[in-house]
Coordinates of C-alpha atoms in Angstrom, one line a residue:
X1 CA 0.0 0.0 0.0
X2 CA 1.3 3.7 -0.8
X3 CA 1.0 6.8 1.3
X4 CA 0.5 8.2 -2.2
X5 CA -2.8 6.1 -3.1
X6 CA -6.5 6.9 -3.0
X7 CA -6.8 3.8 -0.9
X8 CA -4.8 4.7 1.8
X9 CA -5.8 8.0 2.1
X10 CA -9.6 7.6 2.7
X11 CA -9.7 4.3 4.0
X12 CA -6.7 2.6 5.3
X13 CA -5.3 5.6 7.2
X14 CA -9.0 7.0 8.7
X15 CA -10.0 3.5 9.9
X16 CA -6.2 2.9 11.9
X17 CA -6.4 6.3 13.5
X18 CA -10.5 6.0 14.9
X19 CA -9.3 2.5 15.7
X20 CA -6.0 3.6 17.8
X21 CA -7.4 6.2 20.1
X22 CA -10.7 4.8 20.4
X23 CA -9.0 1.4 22.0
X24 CA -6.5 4.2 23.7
X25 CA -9.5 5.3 25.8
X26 CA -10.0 1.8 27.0
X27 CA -6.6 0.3 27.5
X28 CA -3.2 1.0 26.0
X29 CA -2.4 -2.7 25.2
X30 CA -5.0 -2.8 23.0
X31 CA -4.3 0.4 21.5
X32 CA -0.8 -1.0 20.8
X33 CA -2.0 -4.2 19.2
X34 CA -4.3 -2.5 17.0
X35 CA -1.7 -0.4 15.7
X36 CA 0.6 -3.9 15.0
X37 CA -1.9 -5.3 13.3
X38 CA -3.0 -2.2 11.1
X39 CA 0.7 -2.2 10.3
X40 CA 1.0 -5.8 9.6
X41 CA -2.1 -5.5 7.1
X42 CA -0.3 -2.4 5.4
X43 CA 2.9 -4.9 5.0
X44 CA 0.4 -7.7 3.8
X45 CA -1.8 -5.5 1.1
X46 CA 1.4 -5.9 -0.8
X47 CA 1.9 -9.3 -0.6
X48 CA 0.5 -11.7 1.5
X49 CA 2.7 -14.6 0.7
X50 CA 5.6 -12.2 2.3
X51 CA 3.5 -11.4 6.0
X52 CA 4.7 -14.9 7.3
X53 CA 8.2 -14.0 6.5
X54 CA 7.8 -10.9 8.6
X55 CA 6.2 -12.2 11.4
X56 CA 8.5 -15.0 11.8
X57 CA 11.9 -12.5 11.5
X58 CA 9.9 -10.7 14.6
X59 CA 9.1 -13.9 16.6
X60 CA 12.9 -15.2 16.0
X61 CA 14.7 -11.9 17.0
X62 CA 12.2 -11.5 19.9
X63 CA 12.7 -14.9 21.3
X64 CA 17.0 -14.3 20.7
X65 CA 16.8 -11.3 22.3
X66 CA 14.9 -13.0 25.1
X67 CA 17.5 -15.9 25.2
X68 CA 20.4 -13.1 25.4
X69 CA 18.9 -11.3 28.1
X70 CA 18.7 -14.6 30.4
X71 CA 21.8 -16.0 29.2
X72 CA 25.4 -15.6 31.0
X73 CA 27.9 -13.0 29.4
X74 CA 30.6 -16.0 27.9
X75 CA 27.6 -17.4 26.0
X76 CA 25.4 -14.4 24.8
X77 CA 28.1 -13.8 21.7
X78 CA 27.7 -17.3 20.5
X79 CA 24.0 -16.3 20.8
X80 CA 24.4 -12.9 19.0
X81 CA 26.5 -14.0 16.4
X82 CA 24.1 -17.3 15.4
X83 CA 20.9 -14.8 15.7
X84 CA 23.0 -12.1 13.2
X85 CA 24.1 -14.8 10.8
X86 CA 20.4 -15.8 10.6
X87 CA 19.5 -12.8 10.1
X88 CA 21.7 -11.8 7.1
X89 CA 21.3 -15.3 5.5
X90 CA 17.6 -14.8 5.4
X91 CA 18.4 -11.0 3.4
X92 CA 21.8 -12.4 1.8
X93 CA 19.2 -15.3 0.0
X94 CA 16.4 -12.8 -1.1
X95 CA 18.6 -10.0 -1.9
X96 CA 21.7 -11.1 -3.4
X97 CA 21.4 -14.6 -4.2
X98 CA 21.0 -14.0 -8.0
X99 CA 23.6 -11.3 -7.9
X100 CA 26.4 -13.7 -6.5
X101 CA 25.2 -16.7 -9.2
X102 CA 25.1 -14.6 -11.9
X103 CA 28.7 -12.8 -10.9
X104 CA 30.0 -16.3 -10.4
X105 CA 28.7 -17.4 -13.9
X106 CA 30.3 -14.4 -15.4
X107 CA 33.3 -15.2 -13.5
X108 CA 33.5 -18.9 -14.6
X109 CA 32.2 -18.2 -17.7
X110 CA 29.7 -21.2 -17.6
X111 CA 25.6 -21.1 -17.1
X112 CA 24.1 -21.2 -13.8
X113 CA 20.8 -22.0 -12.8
X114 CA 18.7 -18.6 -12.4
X115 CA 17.1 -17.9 -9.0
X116 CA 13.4 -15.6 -9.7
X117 CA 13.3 -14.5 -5.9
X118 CA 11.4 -11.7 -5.4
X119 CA 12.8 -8.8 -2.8
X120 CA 10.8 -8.9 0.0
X121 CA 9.4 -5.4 0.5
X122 CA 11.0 -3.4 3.6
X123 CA 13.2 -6.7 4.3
X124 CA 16.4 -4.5 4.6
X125 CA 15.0 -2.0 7.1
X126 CA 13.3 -4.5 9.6
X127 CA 16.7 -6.4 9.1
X128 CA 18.9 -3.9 10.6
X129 CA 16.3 -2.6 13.0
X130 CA 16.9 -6.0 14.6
X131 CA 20.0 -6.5 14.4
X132 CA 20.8 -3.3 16.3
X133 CA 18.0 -4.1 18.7
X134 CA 19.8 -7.1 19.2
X135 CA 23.3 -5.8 19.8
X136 CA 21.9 -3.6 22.7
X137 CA 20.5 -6.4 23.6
X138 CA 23.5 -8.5 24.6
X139 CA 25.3 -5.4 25.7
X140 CA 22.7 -4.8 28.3
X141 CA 20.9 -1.8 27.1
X142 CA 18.1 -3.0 26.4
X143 CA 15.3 -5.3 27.9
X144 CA 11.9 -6.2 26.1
X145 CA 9.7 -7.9 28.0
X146 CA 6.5 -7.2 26.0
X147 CA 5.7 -8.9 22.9
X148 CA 2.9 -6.7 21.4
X149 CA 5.4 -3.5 21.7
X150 CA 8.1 -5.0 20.3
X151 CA 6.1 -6.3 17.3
X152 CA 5.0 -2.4 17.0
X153 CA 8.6 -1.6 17.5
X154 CA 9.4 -3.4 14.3
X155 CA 6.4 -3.3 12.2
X156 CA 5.6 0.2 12.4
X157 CA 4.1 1.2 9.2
X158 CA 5.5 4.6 9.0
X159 CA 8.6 3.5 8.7
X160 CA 8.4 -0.1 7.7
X161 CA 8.8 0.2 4.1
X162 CA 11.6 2.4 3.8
X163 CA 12.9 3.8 7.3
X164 CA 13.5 5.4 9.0
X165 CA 15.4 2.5 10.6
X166 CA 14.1 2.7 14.4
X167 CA 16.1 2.6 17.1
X168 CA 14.4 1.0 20.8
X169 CA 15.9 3.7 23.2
X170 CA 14.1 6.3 20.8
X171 CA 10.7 3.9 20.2
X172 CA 9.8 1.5 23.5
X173 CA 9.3 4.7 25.7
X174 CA 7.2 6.5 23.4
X175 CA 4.6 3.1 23.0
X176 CA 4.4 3.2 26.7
X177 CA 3.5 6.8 27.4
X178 CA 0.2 7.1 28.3
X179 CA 0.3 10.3 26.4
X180 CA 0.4 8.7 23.7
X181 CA -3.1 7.1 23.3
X182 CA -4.5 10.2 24.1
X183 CA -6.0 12.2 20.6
X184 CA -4.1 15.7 20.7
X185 CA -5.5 18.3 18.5
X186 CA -2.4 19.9 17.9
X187 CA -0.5 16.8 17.0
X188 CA -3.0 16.3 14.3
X189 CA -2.4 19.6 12.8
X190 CA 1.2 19.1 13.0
X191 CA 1.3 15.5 11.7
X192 CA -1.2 16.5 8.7
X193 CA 1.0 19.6 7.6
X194 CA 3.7 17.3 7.6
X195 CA 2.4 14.9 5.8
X196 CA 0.7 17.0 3.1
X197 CA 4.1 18.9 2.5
X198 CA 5.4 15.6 2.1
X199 CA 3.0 14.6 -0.3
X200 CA 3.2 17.3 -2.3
X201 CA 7.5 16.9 -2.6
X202 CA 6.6 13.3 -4.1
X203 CA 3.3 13.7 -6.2
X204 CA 4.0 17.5 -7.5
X205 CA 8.0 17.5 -7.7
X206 CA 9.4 13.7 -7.8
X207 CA 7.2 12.0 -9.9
X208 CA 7.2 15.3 -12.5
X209 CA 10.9 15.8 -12.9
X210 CA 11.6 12.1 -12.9
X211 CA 9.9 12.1 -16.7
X212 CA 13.2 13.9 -17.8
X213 CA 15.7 11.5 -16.7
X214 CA 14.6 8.3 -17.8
X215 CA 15.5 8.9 -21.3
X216 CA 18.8 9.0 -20.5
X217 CA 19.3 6.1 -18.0
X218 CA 17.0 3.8 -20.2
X219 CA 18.9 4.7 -23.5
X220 CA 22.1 6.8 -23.7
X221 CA 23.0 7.0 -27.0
X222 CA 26.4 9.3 -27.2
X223 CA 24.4 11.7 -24.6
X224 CA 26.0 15.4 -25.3
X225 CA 26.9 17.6 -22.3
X226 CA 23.3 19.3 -21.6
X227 CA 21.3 16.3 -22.3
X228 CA 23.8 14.4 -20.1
X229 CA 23.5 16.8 -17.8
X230 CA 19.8 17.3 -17.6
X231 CA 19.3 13.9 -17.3
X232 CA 21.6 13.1 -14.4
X233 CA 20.5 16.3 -12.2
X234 CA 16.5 15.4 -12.8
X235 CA 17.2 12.2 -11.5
X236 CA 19.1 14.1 -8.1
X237 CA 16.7 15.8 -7.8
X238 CA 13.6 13.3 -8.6
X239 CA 15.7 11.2 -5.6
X240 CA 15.6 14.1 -2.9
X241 CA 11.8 15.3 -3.5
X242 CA 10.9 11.3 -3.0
X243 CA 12.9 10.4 0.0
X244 CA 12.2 13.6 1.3
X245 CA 9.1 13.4 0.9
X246 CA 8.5 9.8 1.9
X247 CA 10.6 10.7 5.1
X248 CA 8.3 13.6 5.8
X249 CA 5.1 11.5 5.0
X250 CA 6.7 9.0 7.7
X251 CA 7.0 11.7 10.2
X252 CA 3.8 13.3 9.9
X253 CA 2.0 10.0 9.4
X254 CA 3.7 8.8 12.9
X255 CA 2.6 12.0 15.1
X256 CA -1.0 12.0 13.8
X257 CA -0.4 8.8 16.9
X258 CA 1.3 11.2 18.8
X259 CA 4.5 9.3 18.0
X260 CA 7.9 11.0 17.1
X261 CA 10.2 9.8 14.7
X262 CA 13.7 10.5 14.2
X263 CA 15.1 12.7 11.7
X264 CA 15.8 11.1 8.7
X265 CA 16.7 13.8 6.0
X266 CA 18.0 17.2 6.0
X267 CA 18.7 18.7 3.2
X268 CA 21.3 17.0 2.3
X269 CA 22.1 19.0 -0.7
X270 CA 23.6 22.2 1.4
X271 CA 26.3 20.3 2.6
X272 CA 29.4 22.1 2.4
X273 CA 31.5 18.6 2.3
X274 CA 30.4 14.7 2.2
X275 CA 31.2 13.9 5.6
X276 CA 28.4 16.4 6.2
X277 CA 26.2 15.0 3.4
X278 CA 26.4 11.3 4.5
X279 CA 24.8 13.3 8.4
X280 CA 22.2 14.9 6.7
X281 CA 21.3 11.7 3.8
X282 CA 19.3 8.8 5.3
X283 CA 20.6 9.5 9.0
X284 CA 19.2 6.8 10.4
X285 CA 21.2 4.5 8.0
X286 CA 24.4 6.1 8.4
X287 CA 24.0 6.3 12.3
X288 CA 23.6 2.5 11.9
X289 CA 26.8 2.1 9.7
X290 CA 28.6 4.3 11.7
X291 CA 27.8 2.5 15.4
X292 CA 27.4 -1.2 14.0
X293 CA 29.9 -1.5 11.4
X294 CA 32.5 1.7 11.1
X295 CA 33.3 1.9 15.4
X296 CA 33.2 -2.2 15.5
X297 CA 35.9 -2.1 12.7
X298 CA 37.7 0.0 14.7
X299 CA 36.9 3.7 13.1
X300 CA 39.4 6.1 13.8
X301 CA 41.2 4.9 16.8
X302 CA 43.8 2.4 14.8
X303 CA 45.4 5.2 12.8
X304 CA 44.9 7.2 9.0
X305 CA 46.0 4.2 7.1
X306 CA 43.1 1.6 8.8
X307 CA 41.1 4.6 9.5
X308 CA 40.8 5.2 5.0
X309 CA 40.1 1.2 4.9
X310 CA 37.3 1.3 7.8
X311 CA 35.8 4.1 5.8
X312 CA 36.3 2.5 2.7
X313 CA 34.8 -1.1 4.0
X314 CA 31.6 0.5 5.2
X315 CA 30.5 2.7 2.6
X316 CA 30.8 -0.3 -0.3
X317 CA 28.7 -2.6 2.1
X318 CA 26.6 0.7 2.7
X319 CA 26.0 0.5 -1.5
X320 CA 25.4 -2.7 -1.4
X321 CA 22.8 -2.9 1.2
X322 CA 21.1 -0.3 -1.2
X323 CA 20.9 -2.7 -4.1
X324 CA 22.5 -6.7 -5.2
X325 CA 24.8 -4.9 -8.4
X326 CA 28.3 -4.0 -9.7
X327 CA 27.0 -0.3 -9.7
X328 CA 26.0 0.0 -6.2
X329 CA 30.0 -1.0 -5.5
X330 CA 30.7 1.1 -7.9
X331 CA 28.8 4.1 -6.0
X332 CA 29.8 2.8 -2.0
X333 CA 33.5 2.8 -3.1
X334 CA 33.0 6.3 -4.5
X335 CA 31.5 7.5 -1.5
X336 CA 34.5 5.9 0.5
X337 CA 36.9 7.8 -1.5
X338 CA 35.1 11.0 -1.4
X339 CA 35.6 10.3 2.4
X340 CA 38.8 9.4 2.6
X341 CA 40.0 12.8 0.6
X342 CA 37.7 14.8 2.6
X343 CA 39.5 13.4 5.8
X344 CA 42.8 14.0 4.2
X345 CA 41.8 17.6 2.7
X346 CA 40.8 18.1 6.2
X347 CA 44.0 17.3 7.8
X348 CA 45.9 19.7 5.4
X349 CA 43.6 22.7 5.8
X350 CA 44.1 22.9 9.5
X351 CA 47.9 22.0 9.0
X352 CA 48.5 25.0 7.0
X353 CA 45.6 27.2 8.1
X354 CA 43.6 27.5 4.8
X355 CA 40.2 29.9 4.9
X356 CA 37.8 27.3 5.8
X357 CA 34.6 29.2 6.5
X358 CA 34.0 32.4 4.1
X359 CA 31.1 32.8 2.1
X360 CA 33.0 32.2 -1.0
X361 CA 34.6 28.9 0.0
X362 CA 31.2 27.4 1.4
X363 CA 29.6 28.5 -1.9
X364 CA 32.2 26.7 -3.8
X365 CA 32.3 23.2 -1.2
X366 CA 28.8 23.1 -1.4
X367 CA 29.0 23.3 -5.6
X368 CA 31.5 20.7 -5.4
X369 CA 29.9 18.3 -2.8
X370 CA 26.8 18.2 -5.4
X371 CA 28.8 17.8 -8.0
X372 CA 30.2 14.5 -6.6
X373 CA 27.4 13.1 -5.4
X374 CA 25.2 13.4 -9.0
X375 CA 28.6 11.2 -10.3
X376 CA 28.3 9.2 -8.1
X377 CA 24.5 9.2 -8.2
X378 CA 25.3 7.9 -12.3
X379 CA 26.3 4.9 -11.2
X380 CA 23.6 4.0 -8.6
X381 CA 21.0 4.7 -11.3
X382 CA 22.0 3.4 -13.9
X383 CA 21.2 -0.1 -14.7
X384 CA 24.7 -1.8 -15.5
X385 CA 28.5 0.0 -15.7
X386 CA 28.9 0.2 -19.3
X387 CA 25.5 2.7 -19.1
X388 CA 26.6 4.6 -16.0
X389 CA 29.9 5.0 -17.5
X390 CA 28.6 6.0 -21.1
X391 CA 26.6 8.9 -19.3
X392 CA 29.6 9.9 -17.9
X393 CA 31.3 10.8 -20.9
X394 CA 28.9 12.4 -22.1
X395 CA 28.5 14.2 -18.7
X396 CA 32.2 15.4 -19.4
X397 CA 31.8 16.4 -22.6
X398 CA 32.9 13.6 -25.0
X399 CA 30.3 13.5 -27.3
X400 CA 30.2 17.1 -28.0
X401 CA 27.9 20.0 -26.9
X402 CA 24.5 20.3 -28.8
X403 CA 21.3 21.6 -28.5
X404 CA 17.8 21.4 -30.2
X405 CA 17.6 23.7 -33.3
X406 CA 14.4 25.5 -32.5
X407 CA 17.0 26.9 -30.0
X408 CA 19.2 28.4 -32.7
X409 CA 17.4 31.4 -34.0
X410 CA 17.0 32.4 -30.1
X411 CA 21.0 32.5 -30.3
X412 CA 22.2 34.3 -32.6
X413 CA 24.0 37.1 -31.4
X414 CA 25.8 34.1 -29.2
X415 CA 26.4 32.3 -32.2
X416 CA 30.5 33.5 -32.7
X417 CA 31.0 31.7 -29.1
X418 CA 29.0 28.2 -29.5
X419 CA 30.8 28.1 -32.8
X420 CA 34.1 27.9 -31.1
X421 CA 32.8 25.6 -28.5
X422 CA 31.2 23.1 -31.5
X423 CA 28.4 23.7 -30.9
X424 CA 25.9 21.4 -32.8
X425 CA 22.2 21.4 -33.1
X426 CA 20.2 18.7 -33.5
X427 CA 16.2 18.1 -35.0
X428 CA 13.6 18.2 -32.7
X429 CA 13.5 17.5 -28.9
X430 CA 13.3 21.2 -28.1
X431 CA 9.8 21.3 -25.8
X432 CA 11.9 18.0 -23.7
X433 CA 15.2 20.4 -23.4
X434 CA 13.1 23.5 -22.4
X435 CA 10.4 21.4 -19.8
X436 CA 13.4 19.5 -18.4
X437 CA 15.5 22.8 -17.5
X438 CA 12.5 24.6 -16.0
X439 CA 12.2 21.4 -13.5
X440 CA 15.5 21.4 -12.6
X441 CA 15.5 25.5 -12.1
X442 CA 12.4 25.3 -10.2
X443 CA 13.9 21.8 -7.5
X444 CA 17.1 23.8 -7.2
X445 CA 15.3 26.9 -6.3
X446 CA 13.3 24.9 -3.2
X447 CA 16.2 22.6 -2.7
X448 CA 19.1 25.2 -1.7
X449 CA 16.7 28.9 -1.1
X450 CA 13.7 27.5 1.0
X451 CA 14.0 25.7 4.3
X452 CA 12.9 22.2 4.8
X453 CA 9.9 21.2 5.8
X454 CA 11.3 20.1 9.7
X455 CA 12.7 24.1 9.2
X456 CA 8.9 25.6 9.0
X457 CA 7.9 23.2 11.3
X458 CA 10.6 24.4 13.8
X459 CA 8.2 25.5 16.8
X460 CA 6.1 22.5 16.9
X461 CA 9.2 19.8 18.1
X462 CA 8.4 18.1 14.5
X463 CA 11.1 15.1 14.9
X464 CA 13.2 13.2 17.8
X465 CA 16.8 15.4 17.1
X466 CA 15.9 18.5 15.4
X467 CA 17.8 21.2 16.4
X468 CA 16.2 24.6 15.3
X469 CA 18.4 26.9 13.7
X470 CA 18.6 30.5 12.9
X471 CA 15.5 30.3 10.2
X472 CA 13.4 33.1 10.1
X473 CA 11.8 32.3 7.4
X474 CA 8.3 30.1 6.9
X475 CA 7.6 29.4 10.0
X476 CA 4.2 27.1 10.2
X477 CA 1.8 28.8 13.2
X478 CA -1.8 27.5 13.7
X479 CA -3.5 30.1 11.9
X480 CA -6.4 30.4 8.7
X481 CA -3.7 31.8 6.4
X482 CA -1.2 28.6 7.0
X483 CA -4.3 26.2 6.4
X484 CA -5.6 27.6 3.7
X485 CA -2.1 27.4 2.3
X486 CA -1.8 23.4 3.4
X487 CA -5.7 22.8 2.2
X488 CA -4.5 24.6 -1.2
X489 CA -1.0 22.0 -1.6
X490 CA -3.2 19.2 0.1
X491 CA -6.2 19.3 -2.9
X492 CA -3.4 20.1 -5.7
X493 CA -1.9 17.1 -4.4
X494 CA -4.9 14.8 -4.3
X495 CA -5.6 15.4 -7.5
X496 CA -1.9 13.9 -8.8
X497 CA -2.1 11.1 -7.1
X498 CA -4.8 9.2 -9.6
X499 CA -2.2 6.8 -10.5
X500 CA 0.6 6.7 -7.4
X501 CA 4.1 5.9 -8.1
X502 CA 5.9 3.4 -5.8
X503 CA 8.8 5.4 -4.0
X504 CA 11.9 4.9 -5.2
X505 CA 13.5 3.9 -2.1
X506 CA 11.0 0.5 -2.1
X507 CA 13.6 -0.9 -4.2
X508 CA 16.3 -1.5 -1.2

């Protein structure tokens, strides 16, 4: 079921809130098993052949997690190591079984049987939620003692399809609150303009712009430097406005229950440098790389030398959690090197005392941190190497610079200049050139001028860590001008969601 669909909107959604409160007045327990198994029908509308795989990752970890809290310290990490190894064979077999056979077939060059597996919806996010849940577990943080909240815990379905990836010190208190099972009028108001703003990144921006690069990641024939261009930024752009606004959907969605997620996105885009992007990108996941798999390899402690390889080790298994492919590699290891220069750049900068923090200088780290990451973005778009690499040369020029020729009488005074840049024109495609520009101007404009949407929400505590800045700008008050405003993007929104597109982020 979609966030963005007809069904989920009137029905699905109205139905699970009347139901949560209404048992909320009687007895929290209830409340809290209601909510479980709304969320277990949400997971199930997709597939129903899929729920008993869910519910028996839940009753496995929960009864682990039980056996690690009763269990003497010399045993539990024979326990937590069996209970992780299950838990990545189960997502190693449905995620990258047909990867492995088909690299090993390449690699042997002989057939091998095919494997048709279908991914399992959401499999990698309730994966790592109990993994980590597990961890704490045999390091003693952690003690669940209550099946129905720990089956909420996991299941939630504002977050089950595609994160945040929850975290229990955040979650378990907030289930047992009495506060809340109690309807809030305010959290309502805040939950719906949340979700609504969310709605309207995926259903107005996302699924508009995203027209304009599938051209070019479907079929790059000898792409020239604009087209190249335009192709690779609508897709950036078509990837924040969806996970941003599936994030956003996710946090309204949860306070409507008077439930507070964590921050999951913040626009990422203004970084200054990719250390900073990788805190602002899908924080939940990179809080989970950074505390399960970068500090256990030892992080930074072990020197620069194994400090580059940690970095490197956990950004290519970062790419391929995001997808069973060559490319995603491809894009981890980029990300790794990106990290590894920045921490090197770094190092010189405050050696020799370069300007670090002028107007100027952030202008241009920002330009360049974008830069990277749409290269690197190439790669975890496209659909094999030989594409993502074909886009890149045309992305730097080598098949020439070109535009459509309805262009050319609008450029005539330039026409001494593009003549010594070869400048070519080709036959049609000019309303596709124009449209696709005006989509890009128009994301950049909201992505780096306007705050986000946790930014307008800033007085209203929208998620777990957000730490309101300086803004002045757009700040959301309880008032007829700000809901007439939300009604407005709320109806224009409605009406684009007649036939809903899955988020891209489903496919990891």
């Amino acid at each position: 079921m979609l966030f963005n669909s007809w069904i989920f909107l009137f029905a699905y959604l109205p139905v699970t809130v009347a139901g949560f409160f209404i048992l909320g007045r009687r007895k929290q327990l209830w409340a809290a098993a209601w909510l479980a198994a709304a969320s277990l029908f949400f997971y199930a509308y997709w597939d129903y052949r899929y729920l008993p795989l869910l519910l028996g990752s839940v009753v496995f970890n929960y009864g682990c997690a039980a056996w690690l809290a009763a269990s003497p310290p010399a045993r539990k990490k024979w326990i937590l190591a069996a209970a992780i190894a299950a838990n990545l064979g189960l997502l190693a077999y449905y995620k990258y079984a047909g990867f492995f056979l088909a690299s090993l077939a390449q690699l042997l060059e002989r057939p091998m049987p095919a494997l048709h597996v279908i991914l399992p919806i959401g499999i990698s996010f309730f994966t790592f939620t109990q993994i980590a849940f597990l961890v704490d577990t045999c390091k003693g943080k952690v003690q669940e003692s209550r099946f129905v909240h720990y089956l909420l815990f996991v299941t939630y379905f504002p977050h089950l399809i595609a994160g945040p990836v929850l975290h229990h010190k955040e979650m378990m208190p907030q289930f047992a609150d009495r506060r809340t099972f109690r309807l809030s009028a305010s959290n309502i108001a805040i939950g719906s303009t949340i979700f609504f703003i969310g709605l309207a990144k995926k259903v107005l921006v996302a699924d508009n712009i995203g027209a304009y690069a599938a051209p070019l990641f479907s079929d790059p024939v000898a792409p020239s430097l604009l087209v190249a261009w335009a192709g690779v930024l609508a897709y950036a752009f078509q990837l924040y406005f969806d996970f941003s606004g599936y994030s956003d959907m996710a946090i309204g969605l949860s306070r409507l229950f008077g439930v507070r997620l964590p921050l999951n996105f913040d626009s990422p885009y203004k970084s200054r440098n990719i250390a900073q992007f990788w805190r602002r990108w899908h924080m939940t996941l990179s809080r989970f790389l950074r505390d399960y798999l970068y500090i256990p390899l030892g992080g930074k402690r072990c020197g620069p030398l194994r400090r580059y390889l940690n970095l490197m080790i956990t950004m290519v298994l970062g790419g391929l959690w995001h997808g069973a492919g060559w490319n995603f590699i491809v894009w981890g290891a980029l990300h790794g090197a990106y990290l590894a220069i920045h921490k090197g750049w770094s190092a010189v900068a405050r050696q020799w005392h370069l300007p670090s923090d002028t107007r100027v200088v952030n202008i241009l780290a920002t330009i360049l941190t974008f830069t990277a990451v749409c290269l690197a973005w190439v790669f975890f778009r496209a659909p094999d190497l030989a594409t993502a690499l074909t886009i890149i040369k045309g992305m730097a020029g080598g098949f020439g610079l070109a535009l459509p020729d309805v262009l050319a009488p609008h450029l005539l005074p330039l026409q001494p200049v593009l003549g010594a840049m070869g400048m070519a024109y080709y036959l049609g495609g000019g309303t596709a050139f124009i449209e696709s520009w005006t989509w890009i101007a128009v994301a950049a404009l909201i992505t780096f001028a306007l705050p986000n949407t946790q930014q307008i929400m800033r007085h209203f505590d929208p998620a777990l860590d957000f730490q309101a800045g300086g803004e002045r700008m757009l700040a959301w008050r309880a008032s007829p001008g700000w809901a007439a405003a939300i009604a407005v993007l709320a109806l224009a929104s409605m009406l684009a969601v007649n036939r809903p597109a899955e988020f891209l982020y489903f496919q990891f």
